Amino acid sequence: MRISIYFRVVLSCVLLSLAYSQASAATPQEFYRHALEIKGIHAFAATCQSAHETGYWTSALWKQARNGAGIKADKKWMGAGKPHMKK
């Protein structure tokens, strides 16, 4: 099964977000340098996508939840008691 490039980029952002939780904001250079350390992701694509989704790592989703992919929880997810950030 082939995974779309968009899905790979978003997955890269999620994995990188989980690994890169020590700072509330990052410069593109810092994020990219850290992305290079994670095996199996495309560092440049993850950096570009994450910068876009998080307003260069200044959004509330990044600062409060380390959500570098801009993925939001729907009502079903929240109703199941899974982790999420409240508005």
JSON list of C-alpha atoms in Angstrom, two decimals:
[
{"chain": "A", "resi": 1, "resn": "MET", "atom": "CA", "xyz": [0.00, 0.00, 0.00]},
{"chain": "A", "resi": 2, "resn": "ARG", "atom": "CA", "xyz": [1.39, 3.40, -0.96]},
{"chain": "A", "resi": 3, "resn": "ILE", "atom": "CA", "xyz": [1.00, 6.24, 1.52]},
{"chain": "A", "resi": 4, "resn": "SER", "atom": "CA", "xyz": [0.35, 9.66, 0.01]},
{"chain": "A", "resi": 5, "resn": "ILE", "atom": "CA", "xyz": [3.07, 12.27, 0.29]},
{"chain": "A", "resi": 6, "resn": "TYR", "atom": "CA", "xyz": [0.71, 14.58, 2.18]},
{"chain": "A", "resi": 7, "resn": "PHE", "atom": "CA", "xyz": [0.08, 11.89, 4.79]},
{"chain": "A", "resi": 8, "resn": "ARG", "atom": "CA", "xyz": [3.82, 11.29, 5.13]},
{"chain": "A", "resi": 9, "resn": "VAL", "atom": "CA", "xyz": [4.49, 14.98, 5.69]},
{"chain": "A", "resi": 10, "resn": "VAL", "atom": "CA", "xyz": [1.73, 15.28, 8.30]},
{"chain": "A", "resi": 11, "resn": "LEU", "atom": "CA", "xyz": [2.93, 12.11, 10.02]},
{"chain": "A", "resi": 12, "resn": "SER", "atom": "CA", "xyz": [6.46, 13.53, 10.02]},
{"chain": "A", "resi": 13, "resn": "CYS", "atom": "CA", "xyz": [5.18, 16.68, 11.74]},
{"chain": "A", "resi": 14, "resn": "VAL", "atom": "CA", "xyz": [3.38, 14.63, 14.36]},
{"chain": "A", "resi": 15, "resn": "LEU", "atom": "CA", "xyz": [6.43, 12.48, 15.09]},
{"chain": "A", "resi": 16, "resn": "LEU", "atom": "CA", "xyz": [8.69, 15.49, 15.22]},
{"chain": "A", "resi": 17, "resn": "SER", "atom": "CA", "xyz": [6.26, 17.34, 17.49]},
{"chain": "A", "resi": 18, "resn": "LEU", "atom": "CA", "xyz": [6.33, 14.46, 19.95]},
{"chain": "A", "resi": 19, "resn": "ALA", "atom": "CA", "xyz": [10.10, 14.36, 19.93]},
{"chain": "A", "resi": 20, "resn": "TYR", "atom": "CA", "xyz": [10.59, 18.13, 20.03]},
{"chain": "A", "resi": 21, "resn": "SER", "atom": "CA", "xyz": [8.72, 19.16, 23.15]},
{"chain": "A", "resi": 22, "resn": "GLN", "atom": "CA", "xyz": [11.40, 21.00, 25.08]},
{"chain": "A", "resi": 23, "resn": "ALA", "atom": "CA", "xyz": [10.73, 24.49, 23.68]},
{"chain": "A", "resi": 24, "resn": "SER", "atom": "CA", "xyz": [7.57, 26.51, 23.31]},
{"chain": "A", "resi": 25, "resn": "ALA", "atom": "CA", "xyz": [8.74, 28.05, 20.04]},
{"chain": "A", "resi": 26, "resn": "ALA", "atom": "CA", "xyz": [11.44, 27.34, 17.54]},
{"chain": "A", "resi": 27, "resn": "THR", "atom": "CA", "xyz": [13.13, 29.02, 14.66]},
{"chain": "A", "resi": 28, "resn": "PRO", "atom": "CA", "xyz": [12.95, 27.26, 11.31]},
{"chain": "A", "resi": 29, "resn": "GLN", "atom": "CA", "xyz": [16.65, 26.42, 11.61]},
{"chain": "A", "resi": 30, "resn": "GLU", "atom": "CA", "xyz": [16.19, 24.85, 15.06]},
{"chain": "A", "resi": 31, "resn": "PHE", "atom": "CA", "xyz": [13.19, 22.81, 13.97]},
{"chain": "A", "resi": 32, "resn": "TYR", "atom": "CA", "xyz": [14.93, 21.63, 10.79]},
{"chain": "A", "resi": 33, "resn": "ARG", "atom": "CA", "xyz": [18.13, 20.73, 12.65]},
{"chain": "A", "resi": 34, "resn": "HIS", "atom": "CA", "xyz": [16.11, 18.62, 15.06]},
{"chain": "A", "resi": 35, "resn": "ALA", "atom": "CA", "xyz": [14.12, 17.08, 12.18]},
{"chain": "A", "resi": 36, "resn": "LEU", "atom": "CA", "xyz": [17.37, 15.85, 10.65]},
{"chain": "A", "resi": 37, "resn": "GLU", "atom": "CA", "xyz": [17.96, 13.78, 13.80]},
{"chain": "A", "resi": 38, "resn": "ILE", "atom": "CA", "xyz": [14.71, 11.82, 13.42]},
{"chain": "A", "resi": 39, "resn": "LYS", "atom": "CA", "xyz": [15.03, 8.75, 11.20]},
{"chain": "A", "resi": 40, "resn": "GLY", "atom": "CA", "xyz": [12.37, 8.05, 8.63]},
{"chain": "A", "resi": 41, "resn": "ILE", "atom": "CA", "xyz": [11.00, 11.55, 8.08]},
{"chain": "A", "resi": 42, "resn": "HIS", "atom": "CA", "xyz": [11.63, 14.13, 5.39]},
{"chain": "A", "resi": 43, "resn": "ALA", "atom": "CA", "xyz": [13.10, 16.96, 7.47]},
{"chain": "A", "resi": 44, "resn": "PHE", "atom": "CA", "xyz": [12.54, 19.78, 4.97]},
{"chain": "A", "resi": 45, "resn": "ALA", "atom": "CA", "xyz": [8.92, 18.82, 4.24]},
{"chain": "A", "resi": 46, "resn": "ALA", "atom": "CA", "xyz": [8.14, 18.41, 7.96]},
{"chain": "A", "resi": 47, "resn": "THR", "atom": "CA", "xyz": [9.69, 21.80, 8.74]},
{"chain": "A", "resi": 48, "resn": "CYS", "atom": "CA", "xyz": [7.75, 23.58, 5.99]},
{"chain": "A", "resi": 49, "resn": "GLN", "atom": "CA", "xyz": [4.44, 21.96, 6.90]},
{"chain": "A", "resi": 50, "resn": "SER", "atom": "CA", "xyz": [4.88, 22.53, 10.61]},
{"chain": "A", "resi": 51, "resn": "ALA", "atom": "CA", "xyz": [5.84, 26.17, 10.08]},
{"chain": "A", "resi": 52, "resn": "HIS", "atom": "CA", "xyz": [2.69, 26.66, 8.04]},
{"chain": "A", "resi": 53, "resn": "GLU", "atom": "CA", "xyz": [0.39, 24.88, 10.49]},
{"chain": "A", "resi": 54, "resn": "THR", "atom": "CA", "xyz": [1.72, 26.56, 13.63]},
{"chain": "A", "resi": 55, "resn": "GLY", "atom": "CA", "xyz": [2.48, 30.12, 12.49]},
{"chain": "A", "resi": 56, "resn": "TYR", "atom": "CA", "xyz": [6.20, 29.42, 12.83]},
{"chain": "A", "resi": 57, "resn": "TRP", "atom": "CA", "xyz": [5.66, 27.61, 16.13]},
{"chain": "A", "resi": 58, "resn": "THR", "atom": "CA", "xyz": [3.84, 30.47, 17.84]},
{"chain": "A", "resi": 59, "resn": "SER", "atom": "CA", "xyz": [0.26, 29.09, 17.80]},
{"chain": "A", "resi": 60, "resn": "ALA", "atom": "CA", "xyz": [-1.58, 27.93, 20.90]},
{"chain": "A", "resi": 61, "resn": "LEU", "atom": "CA", "xyz": [-1.71, 24.41, 19.44]},
{"chain": "A", "resi": 62, "resn": "TRP", "atom": "CA", "xyz": [2.09, 24.32, 19.42]},
{"chain": "A", "resi": 63, "resn": "LYS", "atom": "CA", "xyz": [2.73, 26.13, 22.69]},
{"chain": "A", "resi": 64, "resn": "GLN", "atom": "CA", "xyz": [0.15, 24.27, 24.76]},
{"chain": "A", "resi": 65, "resn": "ALA", "atom": "CA", "xyz": [-0.04, 20.87, 23.10]},
{"chain": "A", "resi": 66, "resn": "ARG", "atom": "CA", "xyz": [3.11, 20.55, 20.94]},
{"chain": "A", "resi": 67, "resn": "ASN", "atom": "CA", "xyz": [0.82, 19.96, 17.96]},
{"chain": "A", "resi": 68, "resn": "GLY", "atom": "CA", "xyz": [3.11, 20.65, 15.05]},
{"chain": "A", "resi": 69, "resn": "ALA", "atom": "CA", "xyz": [0.72, 19.29, 12.44]},
{"chain": "A", "resi": 70, "resn": "GLY", "atom": "CA", "xyz": [-2.30, 21.43, 13.30]},
{"chain": "A", "resi": 71, "resn": "ILE", "atom": "CA", "xyz": [-4.49, 18.36, 13.80]},
{"chain": "A", "resi": 72, "resn": "LYS", "atom": "CA", "xyz": [-7.65, 19.13, 15.73]},
{"chain": "A", "resi": 73, "resn": "ALA", "atom": "CA", "xyz": [-9.76, 16.74, 17.79]},
{"chain": "A", "resi": 74, "resn": "ASP", "atom": "CA", "xyz": [-13.37, 16.14, 16.77]},
{"chain": "A", "resi": 75, "resn": "LYS", "atom": "CA", "xyz": [-16.31, 15.57, 19.14]},
{"chain": "A", "resi": 76, "resn": "LYS", "atom": "CA", "xyz": [-16.01, 11.79, 18.85]},
{"chain": "A", "resi": 77, "resn": "TRP", "atom": "CA", "xyz": [-12.34, 11.91, 19.91]},
{"chain": "A", "resi": 78, "resn": "MET", "atom": "CA", "xyz": [-13.04, 14.21, 22.85]},
{"chain": "A", "resi": 79, "resn": "GLY", "atom": "CA", "xyz": [-16.16, 12.22, 23.85]},
{"chain": "A", "resi": 80, "resn": "ALA", "atom": "CA", "xyz": [-14.05, 9.08, 24.10]},
{"chain": "A", "resi": 81, "resn": "GLY", "atom": "CA", "xyz": [-11.91, 10.80, 26.73]},
{"chain": "A", "resi": 82, "resn": "LYS", "atom": "CA", "xyz": [-8.80, 10.85, 24.58]},
{"chain": "A", "resi": 83, "resn": "PRO", "atom": "CA", "xyz": [-6.17, 13.54, 25.19]},
{"chain": "A", "resi": 84, "resn": "HIS", "atom": "CA", "xyz": [-6.88, 16.94, 23.68]},
{"chain": "A", "resi": 85, "resn": "MET", "atom": "CA", "xyz": [-6.37, 20.63, 24.28]},
{"chain": "A", "resi": 86, "resn": "LYS", "atom": "CA", "xyz": [-9.42, 22.63, 25.32]},
{"chain": "A", "resi": 87, "resn": "LYS", "atom": "CA", "xyz": [-10.13, 25.90, 23.52]}
]
